[in-house]
PDB file of C-alpha atoms in Angstrom:
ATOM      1  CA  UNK A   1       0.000   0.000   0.000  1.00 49.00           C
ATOM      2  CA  UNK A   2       1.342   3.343  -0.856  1.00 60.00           C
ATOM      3  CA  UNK A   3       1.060   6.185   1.750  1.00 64.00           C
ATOM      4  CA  UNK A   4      -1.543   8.464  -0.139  1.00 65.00           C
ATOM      5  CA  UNK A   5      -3.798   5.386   0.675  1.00 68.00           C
ATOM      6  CA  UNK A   6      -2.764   4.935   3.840  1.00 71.00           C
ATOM      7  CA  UNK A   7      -3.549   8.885   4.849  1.00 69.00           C
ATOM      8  CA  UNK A   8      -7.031   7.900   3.289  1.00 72.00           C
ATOM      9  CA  UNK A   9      -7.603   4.722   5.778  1.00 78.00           C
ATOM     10  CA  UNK A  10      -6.766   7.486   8.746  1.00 80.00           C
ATOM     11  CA  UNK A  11     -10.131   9.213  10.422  1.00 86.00           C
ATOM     12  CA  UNK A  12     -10.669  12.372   9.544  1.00 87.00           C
ATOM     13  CA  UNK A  13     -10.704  13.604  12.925  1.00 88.00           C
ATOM     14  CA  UNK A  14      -7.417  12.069  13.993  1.00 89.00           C
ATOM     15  CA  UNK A  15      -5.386  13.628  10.714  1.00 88.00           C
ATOM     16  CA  UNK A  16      -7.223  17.279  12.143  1.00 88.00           C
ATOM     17  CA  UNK A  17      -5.715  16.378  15.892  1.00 90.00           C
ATOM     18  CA  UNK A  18      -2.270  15.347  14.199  1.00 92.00           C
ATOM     19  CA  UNK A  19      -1.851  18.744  11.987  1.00 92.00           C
ATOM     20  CA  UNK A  20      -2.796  21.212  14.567  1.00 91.00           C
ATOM     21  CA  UNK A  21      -0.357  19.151  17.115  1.00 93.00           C
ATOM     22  CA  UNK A  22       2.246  19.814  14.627  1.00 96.00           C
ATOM     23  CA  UNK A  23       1.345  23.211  13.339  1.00 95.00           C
ATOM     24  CA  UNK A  24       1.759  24.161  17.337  1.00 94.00           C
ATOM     25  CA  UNK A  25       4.519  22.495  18.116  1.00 96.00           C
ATOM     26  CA  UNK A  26       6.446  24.240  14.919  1.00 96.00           C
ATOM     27  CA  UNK A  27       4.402  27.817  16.394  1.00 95.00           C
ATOM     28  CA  UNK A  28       3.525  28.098  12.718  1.00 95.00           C
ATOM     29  CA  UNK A  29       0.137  28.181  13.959  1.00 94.00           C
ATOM     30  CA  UNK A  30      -1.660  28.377  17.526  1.00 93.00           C
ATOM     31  CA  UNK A  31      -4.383  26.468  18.487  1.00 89.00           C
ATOM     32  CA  UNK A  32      -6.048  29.796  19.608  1.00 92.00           C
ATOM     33  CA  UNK A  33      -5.804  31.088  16.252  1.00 92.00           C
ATOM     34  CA  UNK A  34      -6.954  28.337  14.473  1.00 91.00           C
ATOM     35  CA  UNK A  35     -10.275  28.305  16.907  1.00 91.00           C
ATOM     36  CA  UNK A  36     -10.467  32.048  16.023  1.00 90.00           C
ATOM     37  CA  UNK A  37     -10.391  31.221  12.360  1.00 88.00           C
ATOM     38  CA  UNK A  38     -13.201  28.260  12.621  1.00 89.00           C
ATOM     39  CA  UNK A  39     -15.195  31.146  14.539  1.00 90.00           C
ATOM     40  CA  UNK A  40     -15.156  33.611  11.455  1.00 88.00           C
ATOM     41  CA  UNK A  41     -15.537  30.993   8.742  1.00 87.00           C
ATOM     42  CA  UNK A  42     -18.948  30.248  10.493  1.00 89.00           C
ATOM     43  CA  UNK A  43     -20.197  33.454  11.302  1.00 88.00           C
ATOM     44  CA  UNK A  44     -19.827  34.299   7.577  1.00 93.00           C
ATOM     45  CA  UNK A  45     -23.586  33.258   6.405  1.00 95.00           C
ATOM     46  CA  UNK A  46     -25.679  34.614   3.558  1.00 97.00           C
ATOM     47  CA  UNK A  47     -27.489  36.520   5.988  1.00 96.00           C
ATOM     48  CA  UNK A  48     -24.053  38.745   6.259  1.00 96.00           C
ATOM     49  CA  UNK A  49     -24.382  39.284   2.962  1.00 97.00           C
ATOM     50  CA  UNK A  50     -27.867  40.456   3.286  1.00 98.00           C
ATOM     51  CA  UNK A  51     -27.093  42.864   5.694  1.00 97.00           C
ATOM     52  CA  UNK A  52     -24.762  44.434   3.075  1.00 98.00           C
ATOM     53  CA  UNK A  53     -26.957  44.560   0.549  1.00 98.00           C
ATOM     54  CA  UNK A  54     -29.637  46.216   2.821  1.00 98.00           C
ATOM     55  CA  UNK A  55     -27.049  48.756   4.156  1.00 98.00           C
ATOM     56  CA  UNK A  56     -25.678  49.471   0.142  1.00 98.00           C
ATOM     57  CA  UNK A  57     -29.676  50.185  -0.264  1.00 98.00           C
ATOM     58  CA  UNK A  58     -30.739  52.422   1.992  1.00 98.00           C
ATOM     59  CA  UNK A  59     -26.924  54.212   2.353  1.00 98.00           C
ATOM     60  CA  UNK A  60     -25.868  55.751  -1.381  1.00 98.00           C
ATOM     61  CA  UNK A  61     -22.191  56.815   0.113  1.00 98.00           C
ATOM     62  CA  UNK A  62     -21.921  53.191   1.603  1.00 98.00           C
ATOM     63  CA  UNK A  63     -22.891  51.995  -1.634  1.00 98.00           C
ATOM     64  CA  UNK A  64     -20.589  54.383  -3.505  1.00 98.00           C
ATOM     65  CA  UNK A  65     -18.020  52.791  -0.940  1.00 98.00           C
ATOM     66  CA  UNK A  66     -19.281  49.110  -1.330  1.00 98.00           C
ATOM     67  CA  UNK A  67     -18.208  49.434  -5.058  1.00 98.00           C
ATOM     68  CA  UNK A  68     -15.167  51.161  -5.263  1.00 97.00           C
ATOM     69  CA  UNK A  69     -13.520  48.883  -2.634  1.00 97.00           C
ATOM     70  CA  UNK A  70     -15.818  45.961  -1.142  1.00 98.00           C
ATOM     71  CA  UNK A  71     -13.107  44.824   1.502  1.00 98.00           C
ATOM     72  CA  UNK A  72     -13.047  48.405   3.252  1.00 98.00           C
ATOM     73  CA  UNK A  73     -16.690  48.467   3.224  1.00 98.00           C
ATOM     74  CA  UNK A  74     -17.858  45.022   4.758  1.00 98.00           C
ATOM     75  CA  UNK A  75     -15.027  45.529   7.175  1.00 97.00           C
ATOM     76  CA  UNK A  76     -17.302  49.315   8.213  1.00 97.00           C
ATOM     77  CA  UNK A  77     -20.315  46.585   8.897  1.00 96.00           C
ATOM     78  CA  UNK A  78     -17.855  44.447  11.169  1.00 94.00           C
ATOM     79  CA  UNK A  79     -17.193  42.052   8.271  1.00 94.00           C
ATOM     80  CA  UNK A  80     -13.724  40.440   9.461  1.00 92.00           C
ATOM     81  CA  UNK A  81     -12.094  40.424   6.109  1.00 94.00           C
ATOM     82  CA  UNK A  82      -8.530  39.740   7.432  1.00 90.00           C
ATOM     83  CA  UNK A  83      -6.631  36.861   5.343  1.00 88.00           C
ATOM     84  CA  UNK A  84      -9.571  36.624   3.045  1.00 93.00           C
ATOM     85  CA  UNK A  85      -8.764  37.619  -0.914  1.00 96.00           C
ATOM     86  CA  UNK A  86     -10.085  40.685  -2.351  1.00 97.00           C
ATOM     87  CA  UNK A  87     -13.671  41.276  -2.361  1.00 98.00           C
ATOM     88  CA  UNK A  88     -15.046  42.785  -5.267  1.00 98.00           C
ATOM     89  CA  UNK A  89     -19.000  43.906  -5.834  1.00 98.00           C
ATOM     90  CA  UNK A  90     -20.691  44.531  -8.766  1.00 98.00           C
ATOM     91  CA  UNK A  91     -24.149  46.206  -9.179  1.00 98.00           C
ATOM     92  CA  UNK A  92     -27.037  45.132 -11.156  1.00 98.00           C
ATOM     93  CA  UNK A  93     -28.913  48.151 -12.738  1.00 97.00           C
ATOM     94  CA  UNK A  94     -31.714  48.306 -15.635  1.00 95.00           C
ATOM     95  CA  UNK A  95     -28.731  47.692 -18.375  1.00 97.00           C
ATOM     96  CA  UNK A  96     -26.819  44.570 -17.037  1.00 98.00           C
ATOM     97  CA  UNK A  97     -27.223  41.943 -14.724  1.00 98.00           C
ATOM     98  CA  UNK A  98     -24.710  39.926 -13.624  1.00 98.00           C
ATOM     99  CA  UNK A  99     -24.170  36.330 -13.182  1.00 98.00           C
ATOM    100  CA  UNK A 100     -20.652  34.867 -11.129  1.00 98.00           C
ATOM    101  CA  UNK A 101     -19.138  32.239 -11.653  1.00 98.00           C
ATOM    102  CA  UNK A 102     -16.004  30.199 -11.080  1.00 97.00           C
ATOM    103  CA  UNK A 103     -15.232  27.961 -14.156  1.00 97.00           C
ATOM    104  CA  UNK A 104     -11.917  26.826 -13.233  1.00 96.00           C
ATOM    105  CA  UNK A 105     -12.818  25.352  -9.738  1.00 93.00           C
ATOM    106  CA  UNK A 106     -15.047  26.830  -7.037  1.00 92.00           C
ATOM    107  CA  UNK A 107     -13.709  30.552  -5.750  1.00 95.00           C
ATOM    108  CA  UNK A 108     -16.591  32.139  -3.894  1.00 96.00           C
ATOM    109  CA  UNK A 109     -16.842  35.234  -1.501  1.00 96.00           C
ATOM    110  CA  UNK A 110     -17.379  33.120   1.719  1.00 94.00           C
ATOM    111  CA  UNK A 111     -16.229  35.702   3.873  1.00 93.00           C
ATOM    112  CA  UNK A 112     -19.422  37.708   3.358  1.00 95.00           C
ATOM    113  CA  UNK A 113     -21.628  34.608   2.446  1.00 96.00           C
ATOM    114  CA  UNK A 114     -20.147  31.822   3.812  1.00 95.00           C
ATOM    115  CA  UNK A 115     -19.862  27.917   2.720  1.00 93.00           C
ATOM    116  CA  UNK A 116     -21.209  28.280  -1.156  1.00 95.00           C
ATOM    117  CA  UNK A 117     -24.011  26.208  -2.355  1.00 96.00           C
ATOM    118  CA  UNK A 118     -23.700  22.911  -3.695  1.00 95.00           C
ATOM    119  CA  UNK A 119     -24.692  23.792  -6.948  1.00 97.00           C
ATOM    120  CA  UNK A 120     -21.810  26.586  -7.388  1.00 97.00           C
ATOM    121  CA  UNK A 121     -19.098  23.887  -7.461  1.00 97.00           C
ATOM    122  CA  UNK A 122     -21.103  21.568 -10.424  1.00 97.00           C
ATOM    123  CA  UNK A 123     -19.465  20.943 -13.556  1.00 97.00           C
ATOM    124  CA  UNK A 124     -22.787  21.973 -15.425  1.00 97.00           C
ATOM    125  CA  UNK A 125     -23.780  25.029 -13.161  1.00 98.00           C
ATOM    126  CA  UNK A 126     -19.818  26.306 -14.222  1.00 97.00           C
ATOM    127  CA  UNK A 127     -20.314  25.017 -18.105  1.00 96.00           C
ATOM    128  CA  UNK A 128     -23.819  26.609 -18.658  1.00 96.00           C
ATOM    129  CA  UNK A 129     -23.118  30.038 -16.895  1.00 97.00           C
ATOM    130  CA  UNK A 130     -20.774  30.940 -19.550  1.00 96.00           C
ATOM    131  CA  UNK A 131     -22.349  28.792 -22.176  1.00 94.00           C
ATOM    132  CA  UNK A 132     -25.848  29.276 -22.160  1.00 93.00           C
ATOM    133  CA  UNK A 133     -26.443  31.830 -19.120  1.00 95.00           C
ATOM    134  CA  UNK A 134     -30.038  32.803 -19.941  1.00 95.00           C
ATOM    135  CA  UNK A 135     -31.532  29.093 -20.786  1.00 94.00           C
ATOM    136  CA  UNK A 136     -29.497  28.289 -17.012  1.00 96.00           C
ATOM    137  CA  UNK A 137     -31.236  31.653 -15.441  1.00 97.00           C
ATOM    138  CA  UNK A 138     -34.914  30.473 -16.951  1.00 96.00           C
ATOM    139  CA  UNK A 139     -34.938  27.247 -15.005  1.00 96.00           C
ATOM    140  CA  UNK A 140     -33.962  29.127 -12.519  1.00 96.00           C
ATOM    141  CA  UNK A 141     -37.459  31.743 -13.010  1.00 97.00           C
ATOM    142  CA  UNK A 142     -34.909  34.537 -14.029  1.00 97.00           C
ATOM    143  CA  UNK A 143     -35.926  35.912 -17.217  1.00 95.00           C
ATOM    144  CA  UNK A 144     -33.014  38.721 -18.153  1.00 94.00           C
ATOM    145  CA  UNK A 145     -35.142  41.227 -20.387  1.00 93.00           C
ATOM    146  CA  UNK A 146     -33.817  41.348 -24.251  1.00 90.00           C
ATOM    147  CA  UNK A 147     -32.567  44.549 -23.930  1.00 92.00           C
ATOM    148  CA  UNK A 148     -30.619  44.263 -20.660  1.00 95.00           C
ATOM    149  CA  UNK A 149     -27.135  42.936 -20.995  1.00 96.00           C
ATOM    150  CA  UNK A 150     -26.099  39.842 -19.273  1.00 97.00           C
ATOM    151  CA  UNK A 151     -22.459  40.230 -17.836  1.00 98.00           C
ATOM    152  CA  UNK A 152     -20.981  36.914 -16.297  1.00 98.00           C
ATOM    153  CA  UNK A 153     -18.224  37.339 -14.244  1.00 98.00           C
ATOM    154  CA  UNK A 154     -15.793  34.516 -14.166  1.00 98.00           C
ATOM    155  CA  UNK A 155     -14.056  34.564 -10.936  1.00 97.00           C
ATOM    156  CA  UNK A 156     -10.734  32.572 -12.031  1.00 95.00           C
ATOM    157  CA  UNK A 157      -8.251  34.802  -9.553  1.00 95.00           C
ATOM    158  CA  UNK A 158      -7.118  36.936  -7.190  1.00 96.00           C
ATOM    159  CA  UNK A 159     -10.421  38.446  -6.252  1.00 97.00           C
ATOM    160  CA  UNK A 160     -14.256  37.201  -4.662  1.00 98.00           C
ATOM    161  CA  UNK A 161     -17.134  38.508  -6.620  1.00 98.00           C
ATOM    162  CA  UNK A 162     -20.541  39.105  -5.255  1.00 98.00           C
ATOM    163  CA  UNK A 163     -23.317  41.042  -7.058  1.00 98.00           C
ATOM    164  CA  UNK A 164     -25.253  43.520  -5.554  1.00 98.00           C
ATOM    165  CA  UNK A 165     -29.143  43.204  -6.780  1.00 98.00           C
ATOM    166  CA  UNK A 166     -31.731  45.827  -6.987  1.00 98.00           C
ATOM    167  CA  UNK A 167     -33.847  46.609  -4.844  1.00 98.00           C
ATOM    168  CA  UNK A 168     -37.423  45.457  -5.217  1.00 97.00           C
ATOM    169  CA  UNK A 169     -40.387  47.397  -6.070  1.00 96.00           C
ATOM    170  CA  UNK A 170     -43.072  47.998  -3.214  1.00 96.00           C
ATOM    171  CA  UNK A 171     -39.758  48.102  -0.290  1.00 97.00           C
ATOM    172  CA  UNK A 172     -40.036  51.716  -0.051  1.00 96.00           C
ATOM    173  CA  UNK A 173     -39.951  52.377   4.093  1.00 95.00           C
ATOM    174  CA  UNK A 174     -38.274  49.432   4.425  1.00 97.00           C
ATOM    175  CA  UNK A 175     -35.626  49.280   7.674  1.00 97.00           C
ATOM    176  CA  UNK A 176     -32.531  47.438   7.175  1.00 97.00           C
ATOM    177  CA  UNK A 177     -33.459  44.530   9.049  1.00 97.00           C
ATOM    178  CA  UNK A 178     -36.565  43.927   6.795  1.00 97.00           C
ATOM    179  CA  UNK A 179     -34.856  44.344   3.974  1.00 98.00           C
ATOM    180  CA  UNK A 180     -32.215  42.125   4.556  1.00 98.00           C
ATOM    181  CA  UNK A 181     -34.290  39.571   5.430  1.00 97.00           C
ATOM    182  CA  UNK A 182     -35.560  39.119   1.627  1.00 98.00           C
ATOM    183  CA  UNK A 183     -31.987  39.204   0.106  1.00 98.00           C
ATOM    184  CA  UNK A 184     -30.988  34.882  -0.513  1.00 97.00           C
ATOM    185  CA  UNK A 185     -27.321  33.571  -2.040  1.00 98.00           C
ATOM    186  CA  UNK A 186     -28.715  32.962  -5.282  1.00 98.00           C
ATOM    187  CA  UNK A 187     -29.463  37.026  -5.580  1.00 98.00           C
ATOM    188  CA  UNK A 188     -26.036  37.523  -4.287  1.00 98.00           C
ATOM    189  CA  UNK A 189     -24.628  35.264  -6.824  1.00 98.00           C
ATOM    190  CA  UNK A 190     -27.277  36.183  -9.873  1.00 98.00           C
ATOM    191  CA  UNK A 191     -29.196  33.214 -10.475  1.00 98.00           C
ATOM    192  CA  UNK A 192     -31.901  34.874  -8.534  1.00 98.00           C
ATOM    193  CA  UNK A 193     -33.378  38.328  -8.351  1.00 97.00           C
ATOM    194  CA  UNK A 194     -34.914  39.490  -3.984  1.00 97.00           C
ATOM    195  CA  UNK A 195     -38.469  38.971  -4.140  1.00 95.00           C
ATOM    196  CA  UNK A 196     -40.759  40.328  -1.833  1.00 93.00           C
ATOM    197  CA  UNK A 197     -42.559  37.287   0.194  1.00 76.00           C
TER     198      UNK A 197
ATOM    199  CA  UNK B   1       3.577  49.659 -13.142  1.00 72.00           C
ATOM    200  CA  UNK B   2       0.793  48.294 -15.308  1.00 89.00           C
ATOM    201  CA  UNK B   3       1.037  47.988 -19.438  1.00 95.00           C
ATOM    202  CA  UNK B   4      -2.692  48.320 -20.193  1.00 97.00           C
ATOM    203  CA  UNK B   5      -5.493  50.925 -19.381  1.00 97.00           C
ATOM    204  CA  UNK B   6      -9.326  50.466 -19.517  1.00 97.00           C
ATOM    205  CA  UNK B   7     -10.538  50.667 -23.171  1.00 98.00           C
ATOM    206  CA  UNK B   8      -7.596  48.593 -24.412  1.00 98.00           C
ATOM    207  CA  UNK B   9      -8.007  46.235 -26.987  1.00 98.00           C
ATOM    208  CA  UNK B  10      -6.089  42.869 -26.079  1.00 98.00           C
ATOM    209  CA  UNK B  11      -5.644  39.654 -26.751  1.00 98.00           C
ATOM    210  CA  UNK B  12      -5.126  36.096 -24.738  1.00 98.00           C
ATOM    211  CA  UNK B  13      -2.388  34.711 -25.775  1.00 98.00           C
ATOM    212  CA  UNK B  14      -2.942  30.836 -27.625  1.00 98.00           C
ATOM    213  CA  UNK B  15      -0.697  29.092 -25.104  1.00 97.00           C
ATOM    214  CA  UNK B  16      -1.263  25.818 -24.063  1.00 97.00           C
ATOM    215  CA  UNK B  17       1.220  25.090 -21.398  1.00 96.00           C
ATOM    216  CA  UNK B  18      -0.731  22.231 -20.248  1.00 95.00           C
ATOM    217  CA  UNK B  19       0.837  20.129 -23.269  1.00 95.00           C
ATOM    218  CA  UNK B  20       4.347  20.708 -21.573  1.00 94.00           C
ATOM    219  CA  UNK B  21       4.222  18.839 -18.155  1.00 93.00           C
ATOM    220  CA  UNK B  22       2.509  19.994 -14.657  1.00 95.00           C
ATOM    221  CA  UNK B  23       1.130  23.451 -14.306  1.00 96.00           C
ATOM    222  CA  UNK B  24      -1.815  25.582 -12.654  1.00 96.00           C
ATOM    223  CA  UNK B  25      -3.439  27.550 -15.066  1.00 96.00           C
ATOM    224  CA  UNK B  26      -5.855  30.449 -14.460  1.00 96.00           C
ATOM    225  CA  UNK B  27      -6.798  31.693 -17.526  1.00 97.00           C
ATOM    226  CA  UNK B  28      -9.591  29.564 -18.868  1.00 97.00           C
ATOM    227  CA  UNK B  29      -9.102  27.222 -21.857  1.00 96.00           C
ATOM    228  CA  UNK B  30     -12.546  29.120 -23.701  1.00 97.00           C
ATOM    229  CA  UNK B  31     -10.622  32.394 -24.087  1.00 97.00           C
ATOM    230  CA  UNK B  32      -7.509  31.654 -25.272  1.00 98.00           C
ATOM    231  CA  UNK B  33      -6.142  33.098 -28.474  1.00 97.00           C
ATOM    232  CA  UNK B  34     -10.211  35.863 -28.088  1.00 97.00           C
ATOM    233  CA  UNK B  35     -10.084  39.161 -28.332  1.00 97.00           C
ATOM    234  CA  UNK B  36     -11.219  41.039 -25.278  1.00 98.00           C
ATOM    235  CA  UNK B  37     -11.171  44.540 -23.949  1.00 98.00           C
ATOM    236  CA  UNK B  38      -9.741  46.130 -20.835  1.00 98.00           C
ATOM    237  CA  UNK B  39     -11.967  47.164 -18.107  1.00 98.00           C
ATOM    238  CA  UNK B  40      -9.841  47.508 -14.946  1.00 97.00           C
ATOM    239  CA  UNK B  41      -6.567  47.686 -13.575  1.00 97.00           C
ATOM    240  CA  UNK B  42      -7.417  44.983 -10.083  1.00 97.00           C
ATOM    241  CA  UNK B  43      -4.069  45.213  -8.669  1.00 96.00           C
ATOM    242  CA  UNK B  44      -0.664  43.408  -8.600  1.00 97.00           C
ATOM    243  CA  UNK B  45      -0.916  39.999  -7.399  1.00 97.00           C
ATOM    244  CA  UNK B  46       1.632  36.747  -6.884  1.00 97.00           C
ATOM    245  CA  UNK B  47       1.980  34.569 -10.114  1.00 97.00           C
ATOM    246  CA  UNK B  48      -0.117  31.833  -8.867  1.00 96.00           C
ATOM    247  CA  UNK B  49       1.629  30.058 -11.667  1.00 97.00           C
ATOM    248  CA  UNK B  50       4.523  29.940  -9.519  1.00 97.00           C
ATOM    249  CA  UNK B  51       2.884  30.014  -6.171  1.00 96.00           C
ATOM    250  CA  UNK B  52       0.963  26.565  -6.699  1.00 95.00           C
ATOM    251  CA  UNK B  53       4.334  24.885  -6.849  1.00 96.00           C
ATOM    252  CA  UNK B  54       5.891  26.956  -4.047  1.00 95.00           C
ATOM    253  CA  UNK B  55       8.073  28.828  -5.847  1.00 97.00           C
ATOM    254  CA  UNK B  56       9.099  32.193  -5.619  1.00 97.00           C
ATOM    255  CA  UNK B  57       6.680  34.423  -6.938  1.00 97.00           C
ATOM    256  CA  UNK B  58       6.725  37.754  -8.528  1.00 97.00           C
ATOM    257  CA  UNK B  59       3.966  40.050  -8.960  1.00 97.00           C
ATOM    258  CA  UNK B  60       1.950  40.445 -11.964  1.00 98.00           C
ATOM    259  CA  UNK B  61      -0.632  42.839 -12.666  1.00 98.00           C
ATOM    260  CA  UNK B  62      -4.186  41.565 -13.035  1.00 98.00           C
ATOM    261  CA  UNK B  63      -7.267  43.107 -15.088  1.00 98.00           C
ATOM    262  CA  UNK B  64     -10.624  42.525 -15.504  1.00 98.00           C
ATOM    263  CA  UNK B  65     -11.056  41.509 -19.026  1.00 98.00           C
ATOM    264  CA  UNK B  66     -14.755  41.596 -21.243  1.00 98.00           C
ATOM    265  CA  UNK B  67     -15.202  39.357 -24.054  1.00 97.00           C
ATOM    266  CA  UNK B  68     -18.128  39.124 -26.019  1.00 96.00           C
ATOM    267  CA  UNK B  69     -19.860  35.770 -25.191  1.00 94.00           C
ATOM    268  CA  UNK B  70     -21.323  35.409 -29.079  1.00 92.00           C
ATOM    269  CA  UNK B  71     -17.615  35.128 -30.317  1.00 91.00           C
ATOM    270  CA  UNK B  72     -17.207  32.267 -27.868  1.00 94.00           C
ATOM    271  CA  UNK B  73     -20.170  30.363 -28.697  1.00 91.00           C
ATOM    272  CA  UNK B  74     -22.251  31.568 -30.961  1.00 87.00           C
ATOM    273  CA  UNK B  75     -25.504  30.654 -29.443  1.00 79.00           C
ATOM    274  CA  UNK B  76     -27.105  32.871 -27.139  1.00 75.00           C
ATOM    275  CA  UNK B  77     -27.833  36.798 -27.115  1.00 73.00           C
ATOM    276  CA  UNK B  78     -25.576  39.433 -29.204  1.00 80.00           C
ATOM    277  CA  UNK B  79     -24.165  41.577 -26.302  1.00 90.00           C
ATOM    278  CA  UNK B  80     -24.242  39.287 -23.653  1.00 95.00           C
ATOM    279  CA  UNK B  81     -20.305  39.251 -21.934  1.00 96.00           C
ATOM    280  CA  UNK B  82     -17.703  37.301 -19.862  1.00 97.00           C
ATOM    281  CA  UNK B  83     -15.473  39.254 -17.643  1.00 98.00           C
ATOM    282  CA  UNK B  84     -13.183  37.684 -16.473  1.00 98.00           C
ATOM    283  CA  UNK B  85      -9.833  38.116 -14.333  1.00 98.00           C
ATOM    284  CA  UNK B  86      -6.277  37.741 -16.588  1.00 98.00           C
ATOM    285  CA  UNK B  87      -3.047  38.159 -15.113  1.00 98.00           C
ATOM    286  CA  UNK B  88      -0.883  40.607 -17.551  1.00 98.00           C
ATOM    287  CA  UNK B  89       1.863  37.839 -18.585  1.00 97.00           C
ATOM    288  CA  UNK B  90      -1.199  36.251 -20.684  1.00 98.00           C
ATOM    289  CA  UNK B  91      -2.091  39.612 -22.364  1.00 98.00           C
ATOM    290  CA  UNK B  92      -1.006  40.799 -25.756  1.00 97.00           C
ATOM    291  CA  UNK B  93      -2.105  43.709 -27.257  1.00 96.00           C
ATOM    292  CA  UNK B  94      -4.702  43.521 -29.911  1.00 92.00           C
TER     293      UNK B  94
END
């Protein structure tokens, strides 16, 4: 038997144990700083990225902000954006709406949404996005109008991409909270447009 | 120091290092040798060409790139576009 297999025979768990030991031991890594980083990878949630949507809605300077550099802004909303790439925002207006994507493996902004959805990482959600975005949108119930302009972003480096949607019709008066509450993944990613419950 | 500005016409270079042995590639297979245009100047980052085999890594500059998606594959909608991030070493202009 060759080691790769043997590694695969070990339990999960005890291989976890075994690296943090090590990563200690070396003071590469603490095991204090490792909890830390667990803690922020799960507070990072879609609902975090509803809250920045809301905020980008009702705020036009945060919004100006949110767009000209994303990290700076989340970090204003107590975002912790420290050893996480880049995070970039684009905004969907009556011309273009925007679709992400990763088509070389499975980059997404999960330090303002969190874990991505299973679907992201398929090989036909990554083909079809840049092959046939609008017939992938329709199943979705996302008709893009003929005259708007569909924009997919490909997310192959550096940088996390997240879209900011429009706001729905009939949210005028809206707090934050309310808002945020109708603002899903999908919308964040641009399969999906906020609807109003 | 960056080579291109937004508006620039460009090209991806038709490389296929992939034939040659082990690398890590991020500049998709569906634009190479397109035409695209400029859009932004994202930064300078590491060559994750070189980072992905833990070598040492200079920095490259990185731009958002548009191509039109009909010139891709010609099904679909006229102005629909891919933007996509390209690192500067796999730019040429056009």
């Amino acid at each position: 038997m060759s080691a790769p297999d043997d590694l695969l025979r070990v339990s999960a768990e005890r291989l976890l144990v075994a690296i943090r030991d090590i990563l200690a031991e070396k003071s590469i890594v603490s095991p204090a700083e490792i909890a830390d980083r667990i803690a922020i990878t799960e507070a990072a949630s879609p609902a975090q990225g509803g809250r920045i949507v809301a905020r980008a809605w009702v705020d036009p300077l945060f919004r100006q902000r949110l767009l000209g550099d994303g990290t700076r802004a989340v970090e204003e909303l107590g975002v912790v954006m420290r050893g996480a790439p880049p995070l970039g925002v684009v905004e969907n207006d009556g011309s273009v709406h925007h679709l992400v994507v990763c088509t070389l493996c499975s980059c997404y902004p999960r330090a303002v949404l969190g874990y991505p959805p299973f679907w992201f990482k398929s090989a036909s959600y990554r083909a079809r996005a840049v092959r046939d975005p609008r017939g992938l949108l329709a199943e979705w119930g996302t008709i893009v109008p003929a005259g708007v302009k569909l924009r997919i972003v490909d997310s192959t480096a550096d940088y996390r991409w997240m879209v900011l949607p429009r706001r729905p019709e009939g949210t005028d008066g809206w707090d934050e909270e309310r808002l945020a509450s109708i603002v899903t993944a999908g919308d964040m990613i641009g399969v999906t447009i906020p609807k109003i419950a | 120091m960056s080579l291109f500005s937004a508006g620039d016409p460009v090209r991806v270079r038709d490389d296929w290092p992939e034939t040659g042995g082990a690398v890590h590639i991020r500049t998709p297979h569906y634009v190479r040798g397109m035409p695209g245009e400029i859009r932004a100047y994202l930064g300078r980052f590491p060559n994750p060409e070189d980072l992905a085999f833990a070598r040492p890594a200079r920095d490259l500059a990185l731009y958002h790139v548009a191509f039109p998606r009909q010139a891709i594959w010609p099904e679909g909608q006229g102005d629909d576009e891919i933007l996509i991030e390209i690192y500067e070493t796999w730019l040429e202009r056009a």
